[in-house]
């Protein structure tokens, strides 16, 4: 260890892996174990060999099996056949993500997106009519939001829904090819109905984006008149999901098909909404769909765990090179291998606990009778930020694990092909990560949810020009920063900090998050005060905004990991988690040491010491690597058919 | 721009893209254009829809077509039907990499690896008997080196070749499943013969790894007696290549089948070699196979260009969000998008010119009659380092480009699926990147190629303990560093450096490369002097060794890019390249700014200014993005069927 950090105790009480697993599984252990048992049946194992159409058929069959067992209704209200288990249903989804991710996404589309739209955007009449058919998969449906011309900027999509006073119907129409619905899950093969997002027009007045239920196919699976359906065909991954394109040619649906929780049209053709501003209404509607984002976040963490379990097992059995004349050593003994596998493993643990907190907040917000305005916004911020960070972590880590398994990792039987291909889209669906980080930054930059709700993510700059900047600046860490800057100039201060102390780690990450947030606010305000075009100012600070969100997420993730360490009862597991939490904190600081030095929070000596500390922690954790992935409880069936041949030979 | 750097001129003379393309194509423009023309035929376009067996058949058909046209013989000596175009054949290979990468790898296996083994490890009798059949593809063959139990550590592989005095034959045998040949291209379907690497035993004496030609199949394609062949089956990518496994059960081949350039067995069963040490002999043999590594390096750069051409086109047409009430803006206008696409683009250009230099060195070494010992080692060092850096750049950048294309990038028709999957293995084949960077570091650490040739990469530490450390230390930058350190402590020095000056950029990267190299040498020596186990010392500094290689590559790459700027005749292109070279240099410094601050070479102010300078350069280069990828000359057929719908709408 570095001279300026406390020595890490290198011996530890033995960890009880069962207790560590119990801690990881948290309050939804029972549901997680149910899913594990289901995945452990040989017939439910991921199958790398299925051609596209067979894969789609297999996925539907699996989904029906889960629906028949009642598993897919958990998250829905008990009065409609569910069990009110919002958090539990996400935990189940996370566990299912150990297996075939096509099944996961198929379920996400049907029960999460389609079911969620009906539940959250619809009213009692919709719930009574559709919910039990949806959760039982008697009514396969789609969530038809994305268009070819508009992905992230949903507010500007082109599909129209025009109210016809004469018949009391809505006319759904696709004006051009840019407005065709694209990449819609369940559309190419199975969907009978879709929640279609369209620009609503009532009595000649534009009311913005609303969702309506539009039937797509008849009982025999034929497209209904006016509905054109095209198969998106083979994709980079997730081929068990039947994505398709939809066009509507003046399709008529009854007035009741408007999902009208936030806006309704009465029998006289009068539009009313409890939310006056159409932009705020739009963001309120979108906000209810957050469960999909939270679920994808959790799924990406699970997929990462699978890859890490495979790679660490391989690294413990595969021997290569070694001291002259002696037996070759296992890959896990190499420092480079420890760095490439253990640093991401620490982050996966950290993200796991942050995800647990996110799900708990989701459950609170969605099961409470109160309108938890502030909690809802915080949930949105964390969900956006954590989804981006966790899905990028999945992409990076699965790749690293594949490479760490060499040629073996390249064979299709070994899960990496599917893990890479299937999770790839996680970074851009349920919100493109770059857009999500800007959304999170917007939320971070103000407490005034009401005013900002009016603005799309790119309207933030204008907002700062017009209202409330001063308050933001006051509430931000500006004052604190000034005090600290003076502090930092005192020599020696930095060197007295002990980076192996949790409080110091937390303080560093919090300081960074606050400092970046204040910096962005200052730049936005400065640009606009100077009379520059707000949009140009925003483009200028865009990478800074994203840095603000990342720093915020790093901070929350460490807080949650630290809290998890505190509640761990088994001394051995606690010791392990504590070291792992150090590794997460210090490797995060190591990665950002350029920034910390720029801002006077790390001296160059301290910065170098951080690298040494990370290496030392890798050495300390190395003997526990296999136990740490075992605790994830990934079913054997999900680990592929890797059977590394571990013939020991002299090293040379 | 930052206050302390010179302003970049924001207006430029118009660039002549044809001249830029000519500069990029270099001396092998004609061969490159031939390949482009072939790839531009619709029937030669990559086909994302082929099932495995059809894909394999198509690839063989394409390869035969190229062979019939004489294209695949270019790199071979003219006396055996080739054209002595070593560099030209790599340039052709690089261009072919715009298309189906399975075809590329199939050609690489047949003409590069199998043909290369016969050419470089065999003698005249082998050349006369086999070369024209190999280059014409009448004799499809394999390069059977890798085993299930031994990938990177080839020296310890398990297959045996025992000389039988009685019959004058070698007996090839696979002692156990760990010694089966694995992932062997051309083995599962087409190969008739293999260059098999085996432990040679003559007269009861072990002689180390040698290569022998072993027939695999008869004219009808049936496996010969004693040869067992298994199909590796579907892979993560490259499914048009038939990888397989090989077992040999006491297979007899004539004495002449030993590829005996570096060691022979005469008719009396006497083994002789011009190279006394078996380890040195082994590394000499491996060294001749460097062309494969150089080719993969070039191919990864080409695949990166394809991804960047697709993503930048998309970014120029796809509109999303924008200033309130105005038209949406194209993605390329966003700062985040510029950073994610233009910084890697600058690096691709930089790697392109470094690769050009690498190929020129390869050509010199392989066509010279002299034994260019030093040049050969420098070639090996650069090839190992550049291959690692370029293939990782490909993996990262193709992923970034996929994400930058959103859902469209996820459809199979749009090349990203194939680009990702096919290039994935580049980071671990033709030398695992982590192992290669250690090999490069070993070469960097000493001029004493002869002594070090005796050692596997992990024997380096022992070497330093035993011989010659002092000389290394003297030759390294130690002395210079001490002088400079004093210099650095003078206030103001750092701030007077102008980071937009090429010489300053070069000096920074050179200083870093030298400093890290000297640091590793010091740690190795210190550990061993303290009496520690050399292998343990080596594990300790392993990540430092890798950092040394990376720093060396960064430096060479910038040098080559800078040289290319100097030789660009068209003022407009030169201006562009100059800015792009700045972006490469400054973004590299930005990425390493933690290190530069730790070592007193960037003040915090300067470090922050680097980030601003990178952002400013992104803005300056943004209008030229499309032209810069156009100059790569990627055939339209290789760009997939992306047709982004660019319907302009008001931004909101």
CSV table of C-alpha atoms in Angstrom, one decimal, chain B residues 35-387:
chain,number,residue,atom,x,y,z
B,35,UNK,CA,-9.8,-4.3,-54.6
B,36,UNK,CA,-12.3,-1.5,-54.3
B,37,UNK,CA,-13.5,-2.3,-57.9
B,38,UNK,CA,-13.9,-6.0,-57.0
B,39,UNK,CA,-15.8,-5.1,-53.7
B,40,UNK,CA,-18.0,-2.7,-55.6
B,41,UNK,CA,-19.6,-5.5,-57.7
B,42,UNK,CA,-23.0,-6.2,-56.2
B,43,UNK,CA,-22.2,-10.0,-56.1
B,44,UNK,CA,-19.2,-9.3,-53.9
B,45,UNK,CA,-21.0,-7.2,-51.3
B,46,UNK,CA,-21.1,-8.5,-47.7
B,47,UNK,CA,-24.3,-10.5,-47.2
B,48,UNK,CA,-25.7,-10.4,-43.7
B,49,UNK,CA,-28.4,-13.0,-44.4
B,50,UNK,CA,-26.4,-16.1,-45.2
B,51,UNK,CA,-26.8,-19.2,-43.0
B,52,UNK,CA,-23.5,-20.7,-41.8
B,53,UNK,CA,-22.9,-23.4,-44.4
B,54,UNK,CA,-23.9,-21.1,-47.3
B,55,UNK,CA,-21.7,-18.4,-45.9
B,56,UNK,CA,-18.7,-20.8,-45.9
B,57,UNK,CA,-19.4,-21.9,-49.4
B,58,UNK,CA,-19.7,-18.3,-50.6
B,59,UNK,CA,-16.4,-17.3,-48.9
B,60,UNK,CA,-14.6,-20.2,-50.6
B,61,UNK,CA,-16.1,-19.2,-53.9
B,62,UNK,CA,-14.9,-15.6,-53.5
B,63,UNK,CA,-11.5,-16.7,-52.4
B,64,UNK,CA,-11.1,-19.0,-55.5
B,65,UNK,CA,-12.2,-16.1,-57.7
B,66,UNK,CA,-9.4,-13.9,-56.2
B,67,UNK,CA,-6.9,-16.7,-56.5
B,68,UNK,CA,-7.9,-17.3,-60.2
B,69,UNK,CA,-7.3,-13.7,-60.9
B,70,UNK,CA,-3.8,-14.0,-59.4
B,71,UNK,CA,-4.5,-11.5,-56.7
B,72,UNK,CA,-3.6,-13.8,-53.8
B,73,UNK,CA,-0.1,-14.5,-55.1
B,74,UNK,CA,1.2,-10.9,-55.0
B,75,UNK,CA,3.2,-11.2,-51.8
B,76,UNK,CA,5.0,-14.3,-52.9
B,77,UNK,CA,8.4,-14.5,-54.7
B,78,UNK,CA,8.2,-14.1,-58.4
B,79,UNK,CA,10.1,-17.3,-59.0
B,80,UNK,CA,7.1,-19.2,-57.6
B,81,UNK,CA,4.4,-17.4,-59.5
B,82,UNK,CA,4.2,-14.3,-57.2
B,83,UNK,CA,5.1,-10.7,-57.7
B,84,UNK,CA,7.4,-9.9,-54.7
B,85,UNK,CA,4.8,-7.3,-53.5
B,86,UNK,CA,5.0,-7.9,-49.8
B,87,UNK,CA,3.8,-4.4,-48.9
B,88,UNK,CA,1.3,-4.4,-51.8
B,89,UNK,CA,-0.3,-7.6,-50.7
B,90,UNK,CA,-0.9,-6.2,-47.2
B,91,UNK,CA,-2.4,-3.1,-48.8
B,92,UNK,CA,-4.7,-5.3,-50.8
B,93,UNK,CA,-5.6,-7.2,-47.7
B,94,UNK,CA,-6.4,-4.0,-45.9
B,95,UNK,CA,-8.7,-2.9,-48.7
B,96,UNK,CA,-10.5,-6.3,-48.8
B,97,UNK,CA,-11.2,-5.6,-45.1
B,98,UNK,CA,-13.9,-3.1,-46.1
B,99,UNK,CA,-16.0,-6.1,-47.2
B,100,UNK,CA,-16.9,-9.4,-45.7
B,101,UNK,CA,-14.4,-10.1,-43.0
B,102,UNK,CA,-14.9,-13.8,-43.2
B,103,UNK,CA,-13.4,-13.7,-46.7
B,104,UNK,CA,-10.5,-11.7,-45.4
B,105,UNK,CA,-9.8,-14.1,-42.6
B,106,UNK,CA,-10.2,-17.1,-44.9
B,107,UNK,CA,-7.6,-15.5,-47.2
B,108,UNK,CA,-5.4,-14.7,-44.3
B,109,UNK,CA,-5.4,-18.3,-43.2
B,110,UNK,CA,-4.7,-19.8,-46.6
B,111,UNK,CA,-2.3,-17.3,-48.1
B,112,UNK,CA,-0.9,-15.5,-45.1
B,113,UNK,CA,-0.6,-18.2,-42.4
B,114,UNK,CA,-0.4,-21.5,-44.3
B,115,UNK,CA,1.4,-20.0,-47.3
B,116,UNK,CA,3.6,-17.9,-45.0
B,117,UNK,CA,4.6,-20.9,-43.0
B,118,UNK,CA,5.7,-22.9,-46.1
B,119,UNK,CA,7.4,-19.8,-47.5
B,120,UNK,CA,9.2,-18.7,-44.3
B,121,UNK,CA,9.7,-21.9,-42.4
B,122,UNK,CA,10.2,-24.2,-45.4
B,123,UNK,CA,13.1,-24.5,-47.9
B,124,UNK,CA,13.3,-24.6,-51.6
B,125,UNK,CA,11.9,-28.1,-51.9
B,126,UNK,CA,8.7,-27.0,-50.1
B,127,UNK,CA,8.5,-23.9,-52.2
B,128,UNK,CA,8.7,-25.7,-55.4
B,129,UNK,CA,6.4,-28.4,-54.4
B,130,UNK,CA,3.6,-26.4,-52.7
B,131,UNK,CA,3.7,-22.6,-53.2
B,132,UNK,CA,1.9,-22.4,-56.5
B,133,UNK,CA,-0.8,-24.8,-55.3
B,134,UNK,CA,-1.2,-22.7,-52.2
B,135,UNK,CA,-1.5,-19.3,-53.9
B,136,UNK,CA,-3.9,-20.7,-56.5
B,137,UNK,CA,-5.9,-22.4,-53.7
B,138,UNK,CA,-5.6,-25.8,-55.4
B,139,UNK,CA,-4.2,-26.9,-52.0
B,140,UNK,CA,-6.3,-25.4,-49.2
B,141,UNK,CA,-4.4,-25.6,-45.9
B,142,UNK,CA,-4.3,-24.8,-42.3
B,143,UNK,CA,-2.0,-23.2,-39.8
B,144,UNK,CA,-2.3,-25.6,-36.8
B,145,UNK,CA,-0.5,-23.9,-34.0
B,146,UNK,CA,-3.0,-23.0,-31.2
B,147,UNK,CA,-4.1,-25.8,-28.9
B,148,UNK,CA,-7.0,-25.9,-26.5
B,149,UNK,CA,-4.6,-25.9,-23.5
B,150,UNK,CA,-2.1,-23.5,-25.0
B,151,UNK,CA,-2.9,-20.4,-26.9
B,152,UNK,CA,-0.5,-17.6,-26.2
B,153,UNK,CA,2.2,-19.8,-24.6
B,154,UNK,CA,3.0,-21.7,-27.9
B,155,UNK,CA,6.3,-22.8,-26.7
B,156,UNK,CA,4.6,-25.2,-24.3
B,157,UNK,CA,2.2,-26.8,-26.7
B,158,UNK,CA,1.6,-30.6,-26.4
B,159,UNK,CA,1.5,-32.1,-29.9
B,160,UNK,CA,4.5,-34.3,-30.5
B,161,UNK,CA,6.5,-35.1,-33.7
B,162,UNK,CA,8.8,-38.0,-33.1
B,163,UNK,CA,11.4,-39.0,-35.6
B,164,UNK,CA,11.3,-42.7,-36.4
B,165,UNK,CA,14.8,-43.7,-37.5
B,166,UNK,CA,13.6,-47.0,-38.9
B,167,UNK,CA,11.3,-45.6,-41.5
B,168,UNK,CA,12.7,-42.0,-41.9
B,169,UNK,CA,9.3,-40.6,-40.9
B,170,UNK,CA,7.9,-38.3,-38.3
B,171,UNK,CA,5.1,-39.5,-36.1
B,172,UNK,CA,2.6,-36.8,-35.3
B,173,UNK,CA,0.6,-37.4,-32.1
B,174,UNK,CA,-1.9,-35.6,-29.9
B,175,UNK,CA,-1.2,-36.9,-26.4
B,176,UNK,CA,-4.4,-35.5,-24.7
B,177,UNK,CA,-7.4,-33.3,-25.3
B,178,UNK,CA,-5.5,-30.2,-24.0
B,179,UNK,CA,-3.2,-30.8,-27.0
B,180,UNK,CA,-5.9,-30.9,-29.7
B,181,UNK,CA,-5.4,-28.1,-32.2
B,182,UNK,CA,-8.3,-25.7,-31.7
B,183,UNK,CA,-10.0,-22.8,-33.6
B,184,UNK,CA,-8.0,-23.8,-36.7
B,185,UNK,CA,-9.2,-21.9,-39.7
B,186,UNK,CA,-9.9,-23.9,-42.9
B,187,UNK,CA,-9.9,-27.1,-40.8
B,188,UNK,CA,-13.6,-27.9,-40.4
B,189,UNK,CA,-14.5,-28.0,-44.1
B,190,UNK,CA,-11.8,-27.2,-46.8
B,191,UNK,CA,-8.3,-27.9,-45.5
B,192,UNK,CA,-6.3,-30.7,-47.2
B,193,UNK,CA,-3.1,-30.1,-45.4
B,194,UNK,CA,-1.8,-28.4,-42.3
B,195,UNK,CA,1.4,-26.8,-41.1
B,196,UNK,CA,1.3,-28.5,-37.7
B,197,UNK,CA,3.4,-27.1,-34.8
B,198,UNK,CA,4.7,-29.8,-32.6
B,199,UNK,CA,7.4,-30.7,-30.0
B,200,UNK,CA,10.1,-32.3,-32.1
B,201,UNK,CA,11.9,-35.3,-30.7
B,202,UNK,CA,14.8,-36.8,-32.7
B,203,UNK,CA,16.9,-39.7,-31.4
B,204,UNK,CA,15.3,-39.4,-28.0
B,205,UNK,CA,16.2,-35.7,-27.7
B,206,UNK,CA,13.7,-32.9,-27.3
B,207,UNK,CA,14.3,-30.1,-29.8
B,208,UNK,CA,11.4,-27.8,-29.1
B,209,UNK,CA,8.6,-26.6,-31.3
B,210,UNK,CA,8.9,-27.1,-35.1
B,211,UNK,CA,6.4,-27.0,-37.9
B,212,UNK,CA,5.6,-30.0,-40.2
B,213,UNK,CA,3.3,-30.4,-43.1
B,214,UNK,CA,0.6,-33.0,-42.4
B,215,UNK,CA,-2.0,-34.0,-45.0
B,216,UNK,CA,-5.5,-33.9,-43.5
B,217,UNK,CA,-7.9,-35.0,-46.1
B,218,UNK,CA,-8.0,-37.0,-49.4
B,219,UNK,CA,-9.1,-35.7,-52.7
B,220,UNK,CA,-12.7,-36.4,-51.8
B,221,UNK,CA,-12.5,-34.4,-48.6
B,222,UNK,CA,-12.4,-37.4,-46.2
B,223,UNK,CA,-10.2,-37.2,-43.2
B,224,UNK,CA,-7.1,-39.4,-43.6
B,225,UNK,CA,-6.4,-42.3,-41.3
B,226,UNK,CA,-5.3,-41.1,-37.8
B,227,UNK,CA,-6.6,-37.6,-38.4
B,228,UNK,CA,-9.7,-36.6,-36.4
B,229,UNK,CA,-11.4,-33.4,-37.4
B,230,UNK,CA,-14.2,-31.6,-35.5
B,231,UNK,CA,-16.1,-28.5,-36.5
B,232,UNK,CA,-15.9,-25.6,-33.9
B,233,UNK,CA,-19.4,-24.8,-35.1
B,234,UNK,CA,-21.1,-21.4,-34.9
B,235,UNK,CA,-19.0,-18.6,-33.5
B,236,UNK,CA,-19.6,-15.1,-32.3
B,237,UNK,CA,-18.6,-13.9,-35.7
B,238,UNK,CA,-16.6,-14.8,-38.9
B,239,UNK,CA,-19.0,-17.7,-39.6
B,240,UNK,CA,-17.8,-17.8,-43.2
B,241,UNK,CA,-14.6,-19.3,-41.9
B,242,UNK,CA,-14.6,-23.0,-41.1
B,243,UNK,CA,-12.7,-23.3,-37.8
B,244,UNK,CA,-12.1,-26.7,-36.5
B,245,UNK,CA,-10.3,-29.0,-34.1
B,246,UNK,CA,-7.6,-31.5,-35.1
B,247,UNK,CA,-6.4,-34.6,-33.3
B,248,UNK,CA,-3.5,-36.8,-34.7
B,249,UNK,CA,-3.2,-40.4,-33.7
B,250,UNK,CA,0.3,-41.5,-34.6
B,251,UNK,CA,0.1,-40.0,-38.1
B,252,UNK,CA,3.3,-40.7,-40.1
B,253,UNK,CA,4.7,-38.1,-42.6
B,254,UNK,CA,8.0,-38.3,-44.6
B,255,UNK,CA,11.1,-36.6,-43.3
B,256,UNK,CA,10.9,-34.0,-46.0
B,257,UNK,CA,7.7,-32.7,-44.5
B,258,UNK,CA,9.6,-30.9,-41.7
B,259,UNK,CA,9.7,-27.2,-42.6
B,260,UNK,CA,13.4,-27.1,-42.2
B,261,UNK,CA,14.7,-23.6,-42.8
B,262,UNK,CA,15.8,-23.2,-39.2
B,263,UNK,CA,16.5,-26.9,-38.4
B,264,UNK,CA,16.7,-30.1,-40.4
B,265,UNK,CA,17.0,-33.8,-39.9
B,266,UNK,CA,19.2,-35.6,-42.3
B,267,UNK,CA,18.9,-39.0,-43.8
B,268,UNK,CA,20.9,-40.4,-40.9
B,269,UNK,CA,18.5,-39.0,-38.4
B,270,UNK,CA,20.9,-36.3,-37.3
B,271,UNK,CA,19.3,-33.0,-36.2
B,272,UNK,CA,21.1,-29.8,-37.1
B,273,UNK,CA,20.2,-26.1,-36.8
B,274,UNK,CA,22.1,-22.9,-37.6
B,275,UNK,CA,20.6,-21.5,-34.4
B,276,UNK,CA,22.0,-23.2,-31.4
B,277,UNK,CA,19.6,-22.2,-28.7
B,278,UNK,CA,16.2,-23.9,-29.0
B,279,UNK,CA,14.5,-20.8,-27.5
B,280,UNK,CA,16.1,-18.5,-29.9
B,281,UNK,CA,15.2,-20.8,-32.7
B,282,UNK,CA,11.6,-20.8,-31.6
B,283,UNK,CA,11.4,-17.0,-31.5
B,284,UNK,CA,13.2,-16.7,-34.9
B,285,UNK,CA,10.6,-19.0,-36.4
B,286,UNK,CA,7.7,-17.1,-34.8
B,287,UNK,CA,9.2,-13.9,-35.9
B,288,UNK,CA,8.9,-14.8,-39.6
B,289,UNK,CA,5.1,-15.0,-39.1
B,290,UNK,CA,4.8,-11.4,-38.4
B,291,UNK,CA,2.9,-10.6,-41.6
B,292,UNK,CA,-0.3,-12.0,-40.1
B,293,UNK,CA,-0.1,-9.6,-37.2
B,294,UNK,CA,0.6,-6.6,-39.5
B,295,UNK,CA,-2.3,-7.7,-41.7
B,296,UNK,CA,-4.8,-7.9,-38.9
B,297,UNK,CA,-3.7,-4.5,-37.7
B,298,UNK,CA,-4.4,-3.0,-41.1
B,299,UNK,CA,-7.7,-4.9,-41.4
B,300,UNK,CA,-8.9,-3.5,-38.0
B,301,UNK,CA,-8.2,0.0,-39.2
B,302,UNK,CA,-10.2,-0.6,-42.4
B,303,UNK,CA,-13.2,-2.0,-40.4
B,304,UNK,CA,-13.1,1.0,-38.2
B,305,UNK,CA,-13.2,3.3,-41.3
B,306,UNK,CA,-16.4,1.5,-42.5
B,307,UNK,CA,-18.1,2.0,-39.2
B,308,UNK,CA,-17.1,5.7,-39.1
B,309,UNK,CA,-18.2,6.3,-42.7
B,310,UNK,CA,-21.7,4.9,-41.8
B,311,UNK,CA,-22.0,6.8,-38.5
B,312,UNK,CA,-20.8,10.1,-39.8
B,313,UNK,CA,-23.2,10.0,-42.8
B,314,UNK,CA,-26.0,9.1,-40.4
B,315,UNK,CA,-25.0,12.0,-38.1
B,316,UNK,CA,-25.2,14.4,-41.1
B,317,UNK,CA,-28.7,13.4,-42.1
B,318,UNK,CA,-30.4,12.4,-38.9
B,319,UNK,CA,-32.1,15.3,-37.1
B,320,UNK,CA,-33.1,15.3,-33.5
B,321,UNK,CA,-34.1,18.1,-31.1
B,322,UNK,CA,-33.1,21.7,-31.7
B,323,UNK,CA,-33.8,25.3,-30.6
B,324,UNK,CA,-37.5,25.8,-29.7
B,325,UNK,CA,-39.6,26.6,-32.7
B,326,UNK,CA,-36.9,26.1,-35.2
B,327,UNK,CA,-35.9,23.2,-37.4
B,328,UNK,CA,-34.3,20.2,-35.6
B,329,UNK,CA,-30.6,20.0,-36.0
B,330,UNK,CA,-28.5,17.2,-37.3
B,331,UNK,CA,-26.8,15.0,-34.8
B,332,UNK,CA,-23.4,16.1,-36.0
B,333,UNK,CA,-24.0,19.5,-34.6
B,334,UNK,CA,-24.0,18.3,-31.1
B,335,UNK,CA,-20.8,18.6,-29.1
B,336,UNK,CA,-21.3,15.2,-27.5
B,337,UNK,CA,-21.7,13.6,-31.0
B,338,UNK,CA,-18.6,15.5,-32.3
B,339,UNK,CA,-16.5,14.2,-29.4
B,340,UNK,CA,-17.7,10.6,-29.8
B,341,UNK,CA,-17.1,10.5,-33.6
B,342,UNK,CA,-14.3,13.0,-34.4
B,343,UNK,CA,-11.8,12.1,-31.7
B,344,UNK,CA,-11.8,8.4,-32.8
B,345,UNK,CA,-11.7,9.6,-36.4
B,346,UNK,CA,-8.5,11.5,-35.7
B,347,UNK,CA,-7.1,8.4,-34.2
B,348,UNK,CA,-8.1,6.3,-37.2
B,349,UNK,CA,-6.2,8.7,-39.4
B,350,UNK,CA,-3.2,8.6,-37.1
B,351,UNK,CA,-3.2,4.8,-37.1
B,352,UNK,CA,-3.6,4.7,-40.8
B,353,UNK,CA,-0.3,6.5,-41.3
B,354,UNK,CA,1.4,4.4,-38.6
B,355,UNK,CA,0.2,1.3,-40.3
B,356,UNK,CA,1.6,2.6,-43.6
B,357,UNK,CA,5.0,2.9,-42.0
B,358,UNK,CA,4.7,-0.5,-40.4
B,359,UNK,CA,4.0,-2.1,-43.8
B,360,UNK,CA,6.9,-0.2,-45.4
B,361,UNK,CA,9.2,-1.6,-42.7
B,362,UNK,CA,7.8,-5.1,-43.2
B,363,UNK,CA,8.4,-4.8,-47.0
B,364,UNK,CA,12.0,-3.7,-46.3
B,365,UNK,CA,12.8,-6.5,-43.9
B,366,UNK,CA,11.2,-9.2,-46.0
B,367,UNK,CA,12.6,-8.2,-49.4
B,368,UNK,CA,16.1,-7.3,-48.3
B,369,UNK,CA,18.9,-9.8,-48.9
B,370,UNK,CA,20.7,-8.6,-45.8
B,371,UNK,CA,19.9,-9.8,-42.4
B,372,UNK,CA,18.4,-6.7,-40.9
B,373,UNK,CA,18.6,-7.8,-37.2
B,374,UNK,CA,17.8,-4.5,-35.6
B,375,UNK,CA,15.2,-3.5,-38.2
B,376,UNK,CA,13.6,-6.9,-37.6
B,377,UNK,CA,13.3,-6.4,-33.9
B,378,UNK,CA,11.9,-2.9,-34.3
B,379,UNK,CA,9.4,-4.2,-36.8
B,380,UNK,CA,8.4,-6.9,-34.2
B,381,UNK,CA,8.0,-4.2,-31.5
B,382,UNK,CA,5.9,-1.9,-33.6
B,383,UNK,CA,3.8,-4.7,-35.0
B,384,UNK,CA,3.0,-6.1,-31.6
B,385,UNK,CA,2.2,-2.7,-30.1
B,386,UNK,CA,0.3,-1.2,-33.0
B,387,UNK,CA,-1.8,-4.4,-33.5
